[in-house]
Amino acid sequence: MAEPFDTAPAARHDHVVDNPWRKLRAFTDARIGLGRAGISLPTARLLEFQLAHAQARDAVHLPLDVETLCDALADPPTPWPRGAPVRLHSQAADRITYLQRPDYGRRLDDDARAALSEAASGNGYDLAVVVVDGLSSHAVASHAAPFIRAMAAELAADSDHDWRVAPLTVVEQGRVAIGDEVGEILGADCVVVLIGERPGLSSPDSLGLYLTWAPRVGVTDEKRNCISNVRPAGLGMADAARRLFYLLGAARRDRASGVTLKDRSDDAVLDHDTDQTNFLTR
Amino acid sequence: MSNYRYTLGDRTWRFSGLAEVMAKATPARSGDRLAGVIAETAEERVVAQMVLAELPLKTFLEDLLIPYEADEITRLIVDSHDTQAFAPIAHLTVGDFRNWLLSDDTTAEVIAAVRPGITPEMAAAVAKIMRNQDLILVARKCRVITAFRSTIGKPGHLSTRLQPNHPTDDPTGIAASILDGLLYGNGDAVIGINPATDNVAQSIRLMQMLDEVIHKYDIPTQSCVLTHVTNTREAIEAGAPVDLVFQSIGGTEATNTSFGFGLNDLAETRDAALALERGTVGNNVMYFETGQGSSLSAGAHHGLDQQTCEARAYGVARHFDPLLVNTVVGFIGPEYLYDGKEIIRAGLEDHFCGKLLGVPMGCDVCYTNHAEADQNDMDTLLTLLGVAGVNFVMGIPGSDDIMLNYQTTSFHDALYARRALDLAPAPEFGDWLSRAGIFTDGADYRLAETLPKAFAQSLDQLPEGADHG
């Protein structure tokens, strides 16, 4: 049992007043009970925030180290074909342009289109996986390779279907919709985009997974299924791969993706039915 | 169309129409660049401002930016325009209007009398030729006071929305943020949750929880679950304790269609909420959120600049006598407002236009991690809006919204604004803070150093596991 909260003056040390309710952090990631210097943030809490913001900013602005990532993906697991990933670039020349022109980030530049046409087999594929830097290079650098290994295990274990998977692609300065053009040129039935999500202060390394059936330029977002917050402290690689594999199977069966698929496959997000009480009103 | 031209030296500048003049006269921002309506050069922008300054205000009643037949918001603006109220300014140009607003003789009472004659487009136009200090000074004399269980917007006062969001709507997690906020003196505008799961059943659960908290501790404030207006209507029909009806609104009919509602939905749900008669000191039952860029984002901007679309949203808001209207200024991202400078300018424009039109404006002083902005920019905007007399801002633990993944003003920030600018909480709530033992009776917004008894007792009810934090 917790010790009773009393109404004696709060602990005060070095001009900081602590908040006894800080132990509620056991129940939430919210920055509660920070204490105060006067009515302002104590120095330690101020600098904690600055560090979190700096990490989120770096995740947005540090360019993805494509060489290192491609090395890590140089010999992808079965069922991917052997060989290094195809390196592609969007029409957004740099990060400043990327941030202001989402339309440029959705289309491949001319070199990329040519390189991709060359890489395509001409016979089509069941699946193309596209790795895109998005808004967090940190997420992609840390989690793309482990996620692809987890996904390969799911695909390889599928006894019902022998997956024909397109060569891996890595896109710089890309948005989710750039996967549509990649999938269309490759002739893939389905495209999965692994992309760095907009970093939150407490989650600078979230990977997002977007599945689109019948990808082609101009597909709109309600035709996609999304699995979000993929990172070790959020949805783990193995769980995310399992969920994606489930969605892939459903998309192949229905020959569709998006809202209709989502209704039947999404886990129940909330399960607080058993305990709706809280300490404030108990 | 040939009216829109300007000769400067031996060069004549031409603009294709009123929409182009308005867009090109707008201080630079990324959303207008994305829309392709921005001035091509700095000089063209100022020329457009000069053209705008010479236009009679009457122009906006004749040359409609979005056709009457095509848009129910245009119809609302035109049909509700009060010619008699407009009479004292009917002879002014946009440039004259700026001078009139700043004049010593134009008091809060004068503005209030003329207000039904001012259209959103007139407000947007004059904002484009005003400097930041003009936007602050005029907004400061446009007081808009509203009430439900607390009175919001009185001179010398500032309120906060306590925003206890949680990524899975966990009741204990939400309660922890509510407690933190109350003990930091926040929550007099509303305790308002963005639900993680947006459906009727979940919204009702959260409404019931907030209602219990407000009643158990006898807090003179109101609750709101920020779910779609049609969900709130269903919740009311199911007997849920609804204080405020929420909806995100835009300034074109097509924007609101993309949000899944029309003006009729707002009217019907407002009537249902009014019938509950839950207010004690007033009966303003609507809470709206807006933000520059929402119309472009929905492909529903009709070639207009984003600041003009935003002002038209206030034309919608004022029709429904809201308690609170909140411009969520930095949430939309850098493709609409690129950096701190653009966010600060937009926040001041929105607050000014809202107040001029009679809307109880608050501001979510905020940014995302992909915008070129930081806490210092937010300190600047919070301070400027405090000086301008903003009705309310957000309050969240440590500025970090762990559900929506953006940064807004913290519980501490609100206390900073109180102390730096001497801004008191809503009177009813201020009395409660003293009564509950949260504020000491001394001046300068001091927090008590002892945990108030009622809350100490509640903390003793913590479930097991609290020791492991």
PDB file of C-alpha atoms in Angstrom, chain A residues 9-272:
ATOM      1  CA  PRO A   9       3.825  21.272   3.710  1.00  0.00           C
ATOM      2  CA  ALA A  10       5.346  19.747   0.576  1.00  0.00           C
ATOM      3  CA  ALA A  11       9.024  18.873   0.526  1.00  0.00           C
ATOM      4  CA  ARG A  12      11.080  21.839  -0.546  1.00  0.00           C
ATOM      5  CA  HIS A  13      14.755  21.709  -1.336  1.00  0.00           C
ATOM      6  CA  ASP A  14      17.076  24.082  -3.148  1.00  0.00           C
ATOM      7  CA  HIS A  15      14.153  26.409  -3.915  1.00  0.00           C
ATOM      8  CA  VAL A  16      12.123  23.629  -5.583  1.00  0.00           C
ATOM      9  CA  VAL A  17       8.718  22.519  -4.282  1.00  0.00           C
ATOM     10  CA  ASP A  18       8.115  18.840  -5.047  1.00  0.00           C
ATOM     11  CA  ASN A  19       4.652  17.443  -5.826  1.00  0.00           C
ATOM     12  CA  PRO A  20       3.752  14.399  -3.738  1.00  0.00           C
ATOM     13  CA  TRP A  21       1.365  13.203  -6.470  1.00  0.00           C
ATOM     14  CA  ARG A  22       4.306  12.581  -8.815  1.00  0.00           C
ATOM     15  CA  LYS A  23       3.967   8.900  -7.973  1.00  0.00           C
ATOM     16  CA  LEU A  24       0.900   8.933 -10.269  1.00  0.00           C
ATOM     17  CA  ARG A  25       3.418   8.681 -13.112  1.00  0.00           C
ATOM     18  CA  ALA A  26       3.063   4.951 -12.548  1.00  0.00           C
ATOM     19  CA  PHE A  27      -0.255   5.289 -14.420  1.00  0.00           C
ATOM     20  CA  THR A  28       0.568   7.718 -17.236  1.00  0.00           C
ATOM     21  CA  ASP A  29       3.407   8.999 -19.401  1.00  0.00           C
ATOM     22  CA  ALA A  30       2.030  12.539 -19.052  1.00  0.00           C
ATOM     23  CA  ARG A  31       4.498  14.963 -17.483  1.00  0.00           C
ATOM     24  CA  ILE A  32       2.621  15.358 -14.207  1.00  0.00           C
ATOM     25  CA  GLY A  33       3.976  16.271 -10.787  1.00  0.00           C
ATOM     26  CA  LEU A  34       6.931  18.180 -12.185  1.00  0.00           C
ATOM     27  CA  GLY A  35       7.250  20.370  -9.104  1.00  0.00           C
ATOM     28  CA  ARG A  36       8.024  24.043  -9.312  1.00  0.00           C
ATOM     29  CA  ALA A  37      10.512  26.821  -8.680  1.00  0.00           C
ATOM     30  CA  GLY A  38       8.088  29.579  -7.742  1.00  0.00           C
ATOM     31  CA  ILE A  39       5.456  28.825 -10.382  1.00  0.00           C
ATOM     32  CA  SER A  40       8.019  27.854 -13.035  1.00  0.00           C
ATOM     33  CA  LEU A  41       9.573  24.565 -14.108  1.00  0.00           C
ATOM     34  CA  PRO A  42      12.490  23.377 -11.958  1.00  0.00           C
ATOM     35  CA  THR A  43      15.795  23.401 -13.860  1.00  0.00           C
ATOM     36  CA  ALA A  44      16.065  19.613 -14.103  1.00  0.00           C
ATOM     37  CA  ARG A  45      12.545  19.307 -15.605  1.00  0.00           C
ATOM     38  CA  LEU A  46      13.197  22.171 -18.006  1.00  0.00           C
ATOM     39  CA  LEU A  47      16.317  20.480 -19.335  1.00  0.00           C
ATOM     40  CA  GLU A  48      14.579  17.090 -19.583  1.00  0.00           C
ATOM     41  CA  PHE A  49      12.025  18.711 -21.864  1.00  0.00           C
ATOM     42  CA  GLN A  50      14.700  20.443 -23.927  1.00  0.00           C
ATOM     43  CA  LEU A  51      16.472  17.097 -24.425  1.00  0.00           C
ATOM     44  CA  ALA A  52      13.268  15.378 -25.561  1.00  0.00           C
ATOM     45  CA  HIS A  53      12.552  18.199 -28.010  1.00  0.00           C
ATOM     46  CA  ALA A  54      16.133  18.119 -29.306  1.00  0.00           C
ATOM     47  CA  GLN A  55      15.867  14.390 -29.964  1.00  0.00           C
ATOM     48  CA  ALA A  56      12.574  14.861 -31.808  1.00  0.00           C
ATOM     49  CA  ARG A  57      14.064  17.708 -33.874  1.00  0.00           C
ATOM     50  CA  ASP A  58      17.108  15.631 -34.760  1.00  0.00           C
ATOM     51  CA  ALA A  59      14.839  12.775 -35.809  1.00  0.00           C
ATOM     52  CA  VAL A  60      13.149  15.141 -38.300  1.00  0.00           C
ATOM     53  CA  HIS A  61      16.241  16.904 -39.595  1.00  0.00           C
ATOM     54  CA  LEU A  62      19.121  14.427 -39.470  1.00  0.00           C
ATOM     55  CA  PRO A  63      19.245  12.882 -42.959  1.00  0.00           C
ATOM     56  CA  LEU A  64      18.713   9.150 -43.121  1.00  0.00           C
ATOM     57  CA  ASP A  65      22.097   7.406 -43.442  1.00  0.00           C
ATOM     58  CA  VAL A  66      21.088   5.521 -46.585  1.00  0.00           C
ATOM     59  CA  GLU A  67      24.478   3.820 -47.039  1.00  0.00           C
ATOM     60  CA  THR A  68      24.362   2.214 -43.623  1.00  0.00           C
ATOM     61  CA  LEU A  69      20.718   1.247 -43.996  1.00  0.00           C
ATOM     62  CA  CYS A  70      21.315  -0.324 -47.418  1.00  0.00           C
ATOM     63  CA  ASP A  71      24.296  -2.222 -45.996  1.00  0.00           C
ATOM     64  CA  ALA A  72      22.060  -3.571 -43.266  1.00  0.00           C
ATOM     65  CA  LEU A  73      19.497  -4.594 -45.897  1.00  0.00           C
ATOM     66  CA  ALA A  74      22.046  -5.765 -48.499  1.00  0.00           C
ATOM     67  CA  ASP A  75      21.192  -9.412 -48.096  1.00  0.00           C
ATOM     68  CA  PRO A  76      17.518  -9.406 -47.151  1.00  0.00           C
ATOM     69  CA  PRO A  77      15.908 -12.555 -45.748  1.00  0.00           C
ATOM     70  CA  THR A  78      13.730 -14.828 -47.898  1.00  0.00           C
ATOM     71  CA  PRO A  79      11.250 -14.278 -49.524  1.00  0.00           C
ATOM     72  CA  TRP A  80      12.946 -11.056 -50.698  1.00  0.00           C
ATOM     73  CA  PRO A  81      15.118 -11.498 -53.792  1.00  0.00           C
ATOM     74  CA  ARG A  82      18.857 -11.307 -53.185  1.00  0.00           C
ATOM     75  CA  GLY A  83      20.688  -8.058 -53.727  1.00  0.00           C
ATOM     76  CA  ALA A  84      20.959  -4.555 -52.346  1.00  0.00           C
ATOM     77  CA  PRO A  85      17.843  -2.371 -52.073  1.00  0.00           C
ATOM     78  CA  VAL A  86      16.999   0.023 -54.917  1.00  0.00           C
ATOM     79  CA  ARG A  87      17.763   3.602 -53.799  1.00  0.00           C
ATOM     80  CA  LEU A  88      15.157   6.195 -54.804  1.00  0.00           C
ATOM     81  CA  HIS A  89      14.494   9.889 -54.213  1.00  0.00           C
ATOM     82  CA  SER A  90      11.314  11.955 -54.225  1.00  0.00           C
ATOM     83  CA  GLN A  91      10.849  15.249 -56.067  1.00  0.00           C
ATOM     84  CA  ALA A  92      11.585  17.147 -52.822  1.00  0.00           C
ATOM     85  CA  ALA A  93      15.237  18.064 -53.263  1.00  0.00           C
ATOM     86  CA  ASP A  94      15.926  18.785 -49.605  1.00  0.00           C
ATOM     87  CA  ARG A  95      14.309  18.751 -46.163  1.00  0.00           C
ATOM     88  CA  ILE A  96      13.182  22.391 -46.248  1.00  0.00           C
ATOM     89  CA  THR A  97      11.310  21.747 -49.498  1.00  0.00           C
ATOM     90  CA  TYR A  98      10.029  18.440 -48.159  1.00  0.00           C
ATOM     91  CA  LEU A  99       8.472  20.066 -45.092  1.00  0.00           C
ATOM     92  CA  GLN A 100       6.679  22.752 -47.096  1.00  0.00           C
ATOM     93  CA  ARG A 101       5.663  20.764 -50.177  1.00  0.00           C
ATOM     94  CA  PRO A 102       3.989  17.473 -49.278  1.00  0.00           C
ATOM     95  CA  ASP A 103       3.007  17.140 -52.960  1.00  0.00           C
ATOM     96  CA  TYR A 104       6.684  16.830 -53.979  1.00  0.00           C
ATOM     97  CA  GLY A 105       7.284  14.158 -51.354  1.00  0.00           C
ATOM     98  CA  ARG A 106       4.558  11.991 -52.884  1.00  0.00           C
ATOM     99  CA  ARG A 107       6.239  11.602 -56.305  1.00  0.00           C
ATOM    100  CA  LEU A 108       9.488  10.019 -57.496  1.00  0.00           C
ATOM    101  CA  ASP A 109      12.036  12.108 -59.352  1.00  0.00           C
ATOM    102  CA  ASP A 110      13.009  11.158 -62.934  1.00  0.00           C
ATOM    103  CA  ASP A 111      16.153   9.227 -61.966  1.00  0.00           C
ATOM    104  CA  ALA A 112      14.188   7.191 -59.450  1.00  0.00           C
ATOM    105  CA  ARG A 113      11.511   6.295 -61.982  1.00  0.00           C
ATOM    106  CA  ALA A 114      14.156   5.108 -64.446  1.00  0.00           C
ATOM    107  CA  ALA A 115      16.017   3.080 -61.815  1.00  0.00           C
ATOM    108  CA  LEU A 116      12.827   1.447 -60.656  1.00  0.00           C
ATOM    109  CA  SER A 117      11.640   0.496 -64.152  1.00  0.00           C
ATOM    110  CA  GLU A 118      14.973  -1.209 -64.642  1.00  0.00           C
ATOM    111  CA  ALA A 119      14.666  -3.119 -61.371  1.00  0.00           C
ATOM    112  CA  ALA A 120      11.145  -4.393 -62.096  1.00  0.00           C
ATOM    113  CA  SER A 121      10.945  -7.984 -63.381  1.00  0.00           C
ATOM    114  CA  GLY A 122       7.972  -7.328 -65.647  1.00  0.00           C
ATOM    115  CA  ASN A 123       6.034 -10.279 -64.208  1.00  0.00           C
ATOM    116  CA  GLY A 124       4.608  -8.430 -61.245  1.00  0.00           C
ATOM    117  CA  TYR A 125       4.693  -9.259 -57.535  1.00  0.00           C
ATOM    118  CA  ASP A 126       2.354 -10.050 -54.662  1.00  0.00           C
ATOM    119  CA  LEU A 127       4.013  -7.488 -52.469  1.00  0.00           C
ATOM    120  CA  ALA A 128       6.436  -4.553 -52.554  1.00  0.00           C
ATOM    121  CA  VAL A 129       7.941  -3.158 -49.370  1.00  0.00           C
ATOM    122  CA  VAL A 130       9.112   0.454 -49.506  1.00  0.00           C
ATOM    123  CA  VAL A 131      11.282   1.959 -46.766  1.00  0.00           C
ATOM    124  CA  VAL A 132      10.750   5.758 -46.555  1.00  0.00           C
ATOM    125  CA  ASP A 133      12.532   8.248 -44.286  1.00  0.00           C
ATOM    126  CA  GLY A 134       9.376  10.311 -43.614  1.00  0.00           C
ATOM    127  CA  LEU A 135       9.566  12.556 -40.569  1.00  0.00           C
ATOM    128  CA  SER A 136      11.859  10.408 -38.425  1.00  0.00           C
ATOM    129  CA  SER A 137      15.141   9.103 -39.843  1.00  0.00           C
ATOM    130  CA  HIS A 138      15.779   7.772 -36.339  1.00  0.00           C
ATOM    131  CA  ALA A 139      12.783   5.419 -36.569  1.00  0.00           C
ATOM    132  CA  VAL A 140      13.791   4.078 -39.977  1.00  0.00           C
ATOM    133  CA  ALA A 141      17.478   3.686 -39.127  1.00  0.00           C
ATOM    134  CA  SER A 142      16.688   1.830 -35.897  1.00  0.00           C
ATOM    135  CA  HIS A 143      13.650  -0.265 -36.730  1.00  0.00           C
ATOM    136  CA  ALA A 144      13.359  -0.891 -40.512  1.00  0.00           C
ATOM    137  CA  ALA A 145      15.825  -3.799 -40.663  1.00  0.00           C
ATOM    138  CA  PRO A 146      14.546  -5.587 -37.522  1.00  0.00           C
ATOM    139  CA  PHE A 147      10.977  -5.141 -38.725  1.00  0.00           C
ATOM    140  CA  ILE A 148      11.774  -6.607 -42.145  1.00  0.00           C
ATOM    141  CA  ARG A 149      13.332  -9.651 -40.450  1.00  0.00           C
ATOM    142  CA  ALA A 150      10.202 -10.076 -38.319  1.00  0.00           C
ATOM    143  CA  MET A 151       8.017  -9.768 -41.397  1.00  0.00           C
ATOM    144  CA  ALA A 152      10.147 -12.244 -43.371  1.00  0.00           C
ATOM    145  CA  ALA A 153       9.552 -14.812 -40.634  1.00  0.00           C
ATOM    146  CA  GLU A 154       5.779 -14.375 -40.996  1.00  0.00           C
ATOM    147  CA  LEU A 155       5.851 -14.568 -44.807  1.00  0.00           C
ATOM    148  CA  ALA A 156       8.208 -17.565 -44.898  1.00  0.00           C
ATOM    149  CA  ALA A 157       6.002 -19.456 -42.422  1.00  0.00           C
ATOM    150  CA  ASP A 158       2.887 -19.014 -44.596  1.00  0.00           C
ATOM    151  CA  SER A 159       1.926 -22.511 -45.742  1.00  0.00           C
ATOM    152  CA  ASP A 160      -0.962 -21.246 -47.893  1.00  0.00           C
ATOM    153  CA  HIS A 161       0.921 -18.965 -50.221  1.00  0.00           C
ATOM    154  CA  ASP A 162       4.333 -18.677 -51.776  1.00  0.00           C
ATOM    155  CA  TRP A 163       4.946 -14.916 -51.621  1.00  0.00           C
ATOM    156  CA  ARG A 164       6.452 -13.246 -54.696  1.00  0.00           C
ATOM    157  CA  VAL A 165       8.115 -10.200 -53.176  1.00  0.00           C
ATOM    158  CA  ALA A 166       9.597  -7.283 -55.157  1.00  0.00           C
ATOM    159  CA  PRO A 167      13.136  -6.002 -54.509  1.00  0.00           C
ATOM    160  CA  LEU A 168      13.302  -3.754 -51.451  1.00  0.00           C
ATOM    161  CA  THR A 169      13.301  -0.023 -52.130  1.00  0.00           C
ATOM    162  CA  VAL A 170      14.563   2.826 -49.959  1.00  0.00           C
ATOM    163  CA  VAL A 171      13.189   6.338 -50.640  1.00  0.00           C
ATOM    164  CA  GLU A 172      14.646   9.632 -49.416  1.00  0.00           C
ATOM    165  CA  GLN A 173      12.418  12.661 -48.679  1.00  0.00           C
ATOM    166  CA  GLY A 174       9.269  10.597 -49.169  1.00  0.00           C
ATOM    167  CA  ARG A 175       5.673  10.706 -47.921  1.00  0.00           C
ATOM    168  CA  VAL A 176       3.344   7.722 -47.525  1.00  0.00           C
ATOM    169  CA  ALA A 177       1.793   8.131 -50.985  1.00  0.00           C
ATOM    170  CA  ILE A 178       5.124   7.693 -52.765  1.00  0.00           C
ATOM    171  CA  GLY A 179       4.611   3.964 -52.205  1.00  0.00           C
ATOM    172  CA  ASP A 180       1.739   4.136 -54.711  1.00  0.00           C
ATOM    173  CA  GLU A 181       4.065   5.131 -57.534  1.00  0.00           C
ATOM    174  CA  VAL A 182       6.702   2.577 -56.487  1.00  0.00           C
ATOM    175  CA  GLY A 183       4.132  -0.217 -56.319  1.00  0.00           C
ATOM    176  CA  GLU A 184       2.615   0.792 -59.660  1.00  0.00           C
ATOM    177  CA  ILE A 185       5.941   0.796 -61.512  1.00  0.00           C
ATOM    178  CA  LEU A 186       6.959  -2.526 -59.960  1.00  0.00           C
ATOM    179  CA  GLY A 187       3.581  -4.057 -60.814  1.00  0.00           C
ATOM    180  CA  ALA A 188       2.836  -5.130 -57.247  1.00  0.00           C
ATOM    181  CA  ASP A 189      -0.648  -6.201 -56.080  1.00  0.00           C
ATOM    182  CA  CYS A 190      -0.011  -4.644 -52.721  1.00  0.00           C
ATOM    183  CA  VAL A 191       2.465  -2.155 -51.302  1.00  0.00           C
ATOM    184  CA  VAL A 192       3.602  -1.740 -47.693  1.00  0.00           C
ATOM    185  CA  VAL A 193       5.345   1.513 -46.776  1.00  0.00           C
ATOM    186  CA  LEU A 194       7.550   1.599 -43.668  1.00  0.00           C
ATOM    187  CA  ILE A 195       7.886   5.272 -42.782  1.00  0.00           C
ATOM    188  CA  GLY A 196       9.223   7.424 -39.934  1.00  0.00           C
ATOM    189  CA  GLU A 197       6.231   9.023 -38.189  1.00  0.00           C
ATOM    190  CA  ARG A 198       6.037  12.605 -37.002  1.00  0.00           C
ATOM    191  CA  PRO A 199       8.003  12.398 -33.761  1.00  0.00           C
ATOM    192  CA  GLY A 200       6.249  13.033 -30.474  1.00  0.00           C
ATOM    193  CA  LEU A 201       8.159  14.445 -27.559  1.00  0.00           C
ATOM    194  CA  SER A 202       8.054  11.102 -25.792  1.00  0.00           C
ATOM    195  CA  SER A 203       8.331   8.972 -28.946  1.00  0.00           C
ATOM    196  CA  PRO A 204      10.951  10.249 -31.439  1.00  0.00           C
ATOM    197  CA  ASP A 205      11.391   6.818 -33.085  1.00  0.00           C
ATOM    198  CA  SER A 206       7.929   5.609 -34.133  1.00  0.00           C
ATOM    199  CA  LEU A 207       7.684   3.677 -37.376  1.00  0.00           C
ATOM    200  CA  GLY A 208       4.374   3.682 -39.255  1.00  0.00           C
ATOM    201  CA  LEU A 209       3.240   0.849 -41.570  1.00  0.00           C
ATOM    202  CA  TYR A 210       0.833   1.645 -44.404  1.00  0.00           C
ATOM    203  CA  LEU A 211      -0.725  -1.081 -46.518  1.00  0.00           C
ATOM    204  CA  THR A 212      -2.363  -0.241 -49.855  1.00  0.00           C
ATOM    205  CA  TRP A 213      -3.979  -2.747 -52.219  1.00  0.00           C
ATOM    206  CA  ALA A 214      -3.655  -2.032 -55.959  1.00  0.00           C
ATOM    207  CA  PRO A 215      -1.257   0.906 -55.568  1.00  0.00           C
ATOM    208  CA  ARG A 216      -1.285   3.560 -58.260  1.00  0.00           C
ATOM    209  CA  VAL A 217      -0.679   7.304 -58.327  1.00  0.00           C
ATOM    210  CA  GLY A 218      -3.712   9.132 -56.963  1.00  0.00           C
ATOM    211  CA  VAL A 219      -4.917   6.596 -54.394  1.00  0.00           C
ATOM    212  CA  THR A 220      -6.543   8.394 -51.450  1.00  0.00           C
ATOM    213  CA  ASP A 221      -5.962   7.723 -47.776  1.00  0.00           C
ATOM    214  CA  GLU A 222      -9.215   5.929 -47.001  1.00  0.00           C
ATOM    215  CA  LYS A 223      -7.891   3.075 -49.165  1.00  0.00           C
ATOM    216  CA  ARG A 224      -5.028   2.429 -46.746  1.00  0.00           C
ATOM    217  CA  ASN A 225      -4.618   0.506 -43.517  1.00  0.00           C
ATOM    218  CA  CYS A 226      -2.202   1.860 -40.951  1.00  0.00           C
ATOM    219  CA  ILE A 227      -0.331   0.291 -38.063  1.00  0.00           C
ATOM    220  CA  SER A 228       1.214   3.031 -36.005  1.00  0.00           C
ATOM    221  CA  ASN A 229       3.613   3.530 -33.078  1.00  0.00           C
ATOM    222  CA  VAL A 230       5.899   0.627 -34.044  1.00  0.00           C
ATOM    223  CA  ARG A 231       8.920   0.900 -31.719  1.00  0.00           C
ATOM    224  CA  PRO A 232      10.347  -1.107 -28.834  1.00  0.00           C
ATOM    225  CA  ALA A 233       8.494   1.004 -26.231  1.00  0.00           C
ATOM    226  CA  GLY A 234       5.259   0.902 -28.248  1.00  0.00           C
ATOM    227  CA  LEU A 235       4.072  -1.887 -30.544  1.00  0.00           C
ATOM    228  CA  GLY A 236       7.007  -4.324 -30.805  1.00  0.00           C
ATOM    229  CA  MET A 237       8.416  -5.644 -34.103  1.00  0.00           C
ATOM    230  CA  ALA A 238       7.006  -9.180 -33.790  1.00  0.00           C
ATOM    231  CA  ASP A 239       3.517  -7.989 -32.830  1.00  0.00           C
ATOM    232  CA  ALA A 240       3.512  -5.407 -35.618  1.00  0.00           C
ATOM    233  CA  ALA A 241       4.635  -8.018 -38.160  1.00  0.00           C
ATOM    234  CA  ARG A 242       1.854 -10.366 -37.028  1.00  0.00           C
ATOM    235  CA  ARG A 243      -0.776  -7.654 -37.385  1.00  0.00           C
ATOM    236  CA  LEU A 244       0.528  -6.657 -40.786  1.00  0.00           C
ATOM    237  CA  PHE A 245       0.586 -10.260 -41.961  1.00  0.00           C
ATOM    238  CA  TYR A 246      -3.042 -10.606 -40.886  1.00  0.00           C
ATOM    239  CA  LEU A 247      -3.974  -7.481 -42.857  1.00  0.00           C
ATOM    240  CA  LEU A 248      -2.016  -8.703 -45.910  1.00  0.00           C
ATOM    241  CA  GLY A 249      -3.961 -11.956 -45.902  1.00  0.00           C
ATOM    242  CA  ALA A 250      -7.271 -10.103 -45.582  1.00  0.00           C
ATOM    243  CA  ALA A 251      -6.320  -7.688 -48.397  1.00  0.00           C
ATOM    244  CA  ARG A 252      -5.412 -10.581 -50.716  1.00  0.00           C
ATOM    245  CA  ARG A 253      -8.663 -12.336 -49.899  1.00  0.00           C
ATOM    246  CA  ASP A 254     -10.853  -9.234 -50.394  1.00  0.00           C
ATOM    247  CA  ARG A 255      -8.658  -7.724 -53.129  1.00  0.00           C
ATOM    248  CA  ALA A 256      -9.031  -4.424 -51.262  1.00  0.00           C
ATOM    249  CA  SER A 257      -7.600  -2.381 -48.433  1.00  0.00           C
ATOM    250  CA  GLY A 258      -8.800   0.535 -46.347  1.00  0.00           C
ATOM    251  CA  VAL A 259     -11.833   1.283 -44.251  1.00  0.00           C
ATOM    252  CA  THR A 260     -13.788  -1.893 -45.029  1.00  0.00           C
ATOM    253  CA  LEU A 261     -10.833  -4.113 -44.169  1.00  0.00           C
ATOM    254  CA  LYS A 262     -10.112  -2.195 -41.004  1.00  0.00           C
ATOM    255  CA  ASP A 263     -13.529  -2.768 -39.516  1.00  0.00           C
ATOM    256  CA  ARG A 264     -13.001  -6.484 -39.313  1.00  0.00           C
ATOM    257  CA  SER A 265      -9.324  -6.737 -38.497  1.00  0.00           C
ATOM    258  CA  ASP A 266      -8.595  -4.062 -35.926  1.00  0.00           C
ATOM    259  CA  ASP A 267      -8.011  -5.194 -32.398  1.00  0.00           C
ATOM    260  CA  ALA A 268     -10.371  -3.720 -29.849  1.00  0.00           C
ATOM    261  CA  VAL A 269      -8.418  -0.632 -28.937  1.00  0.00           C
ATOM    262  CA  LEU A 270     -10.012  -0.143 -25.569  1.00  0.00           C
ATOM    263  CA  ASP A 271     -10.590  -2.623 -22.861  1.00  0.00           C
ATOM    264  CA  HIS A 272     -11.411  -0.601 -19.792  1.00  0.00           C
TER     265      HIS A 272
END
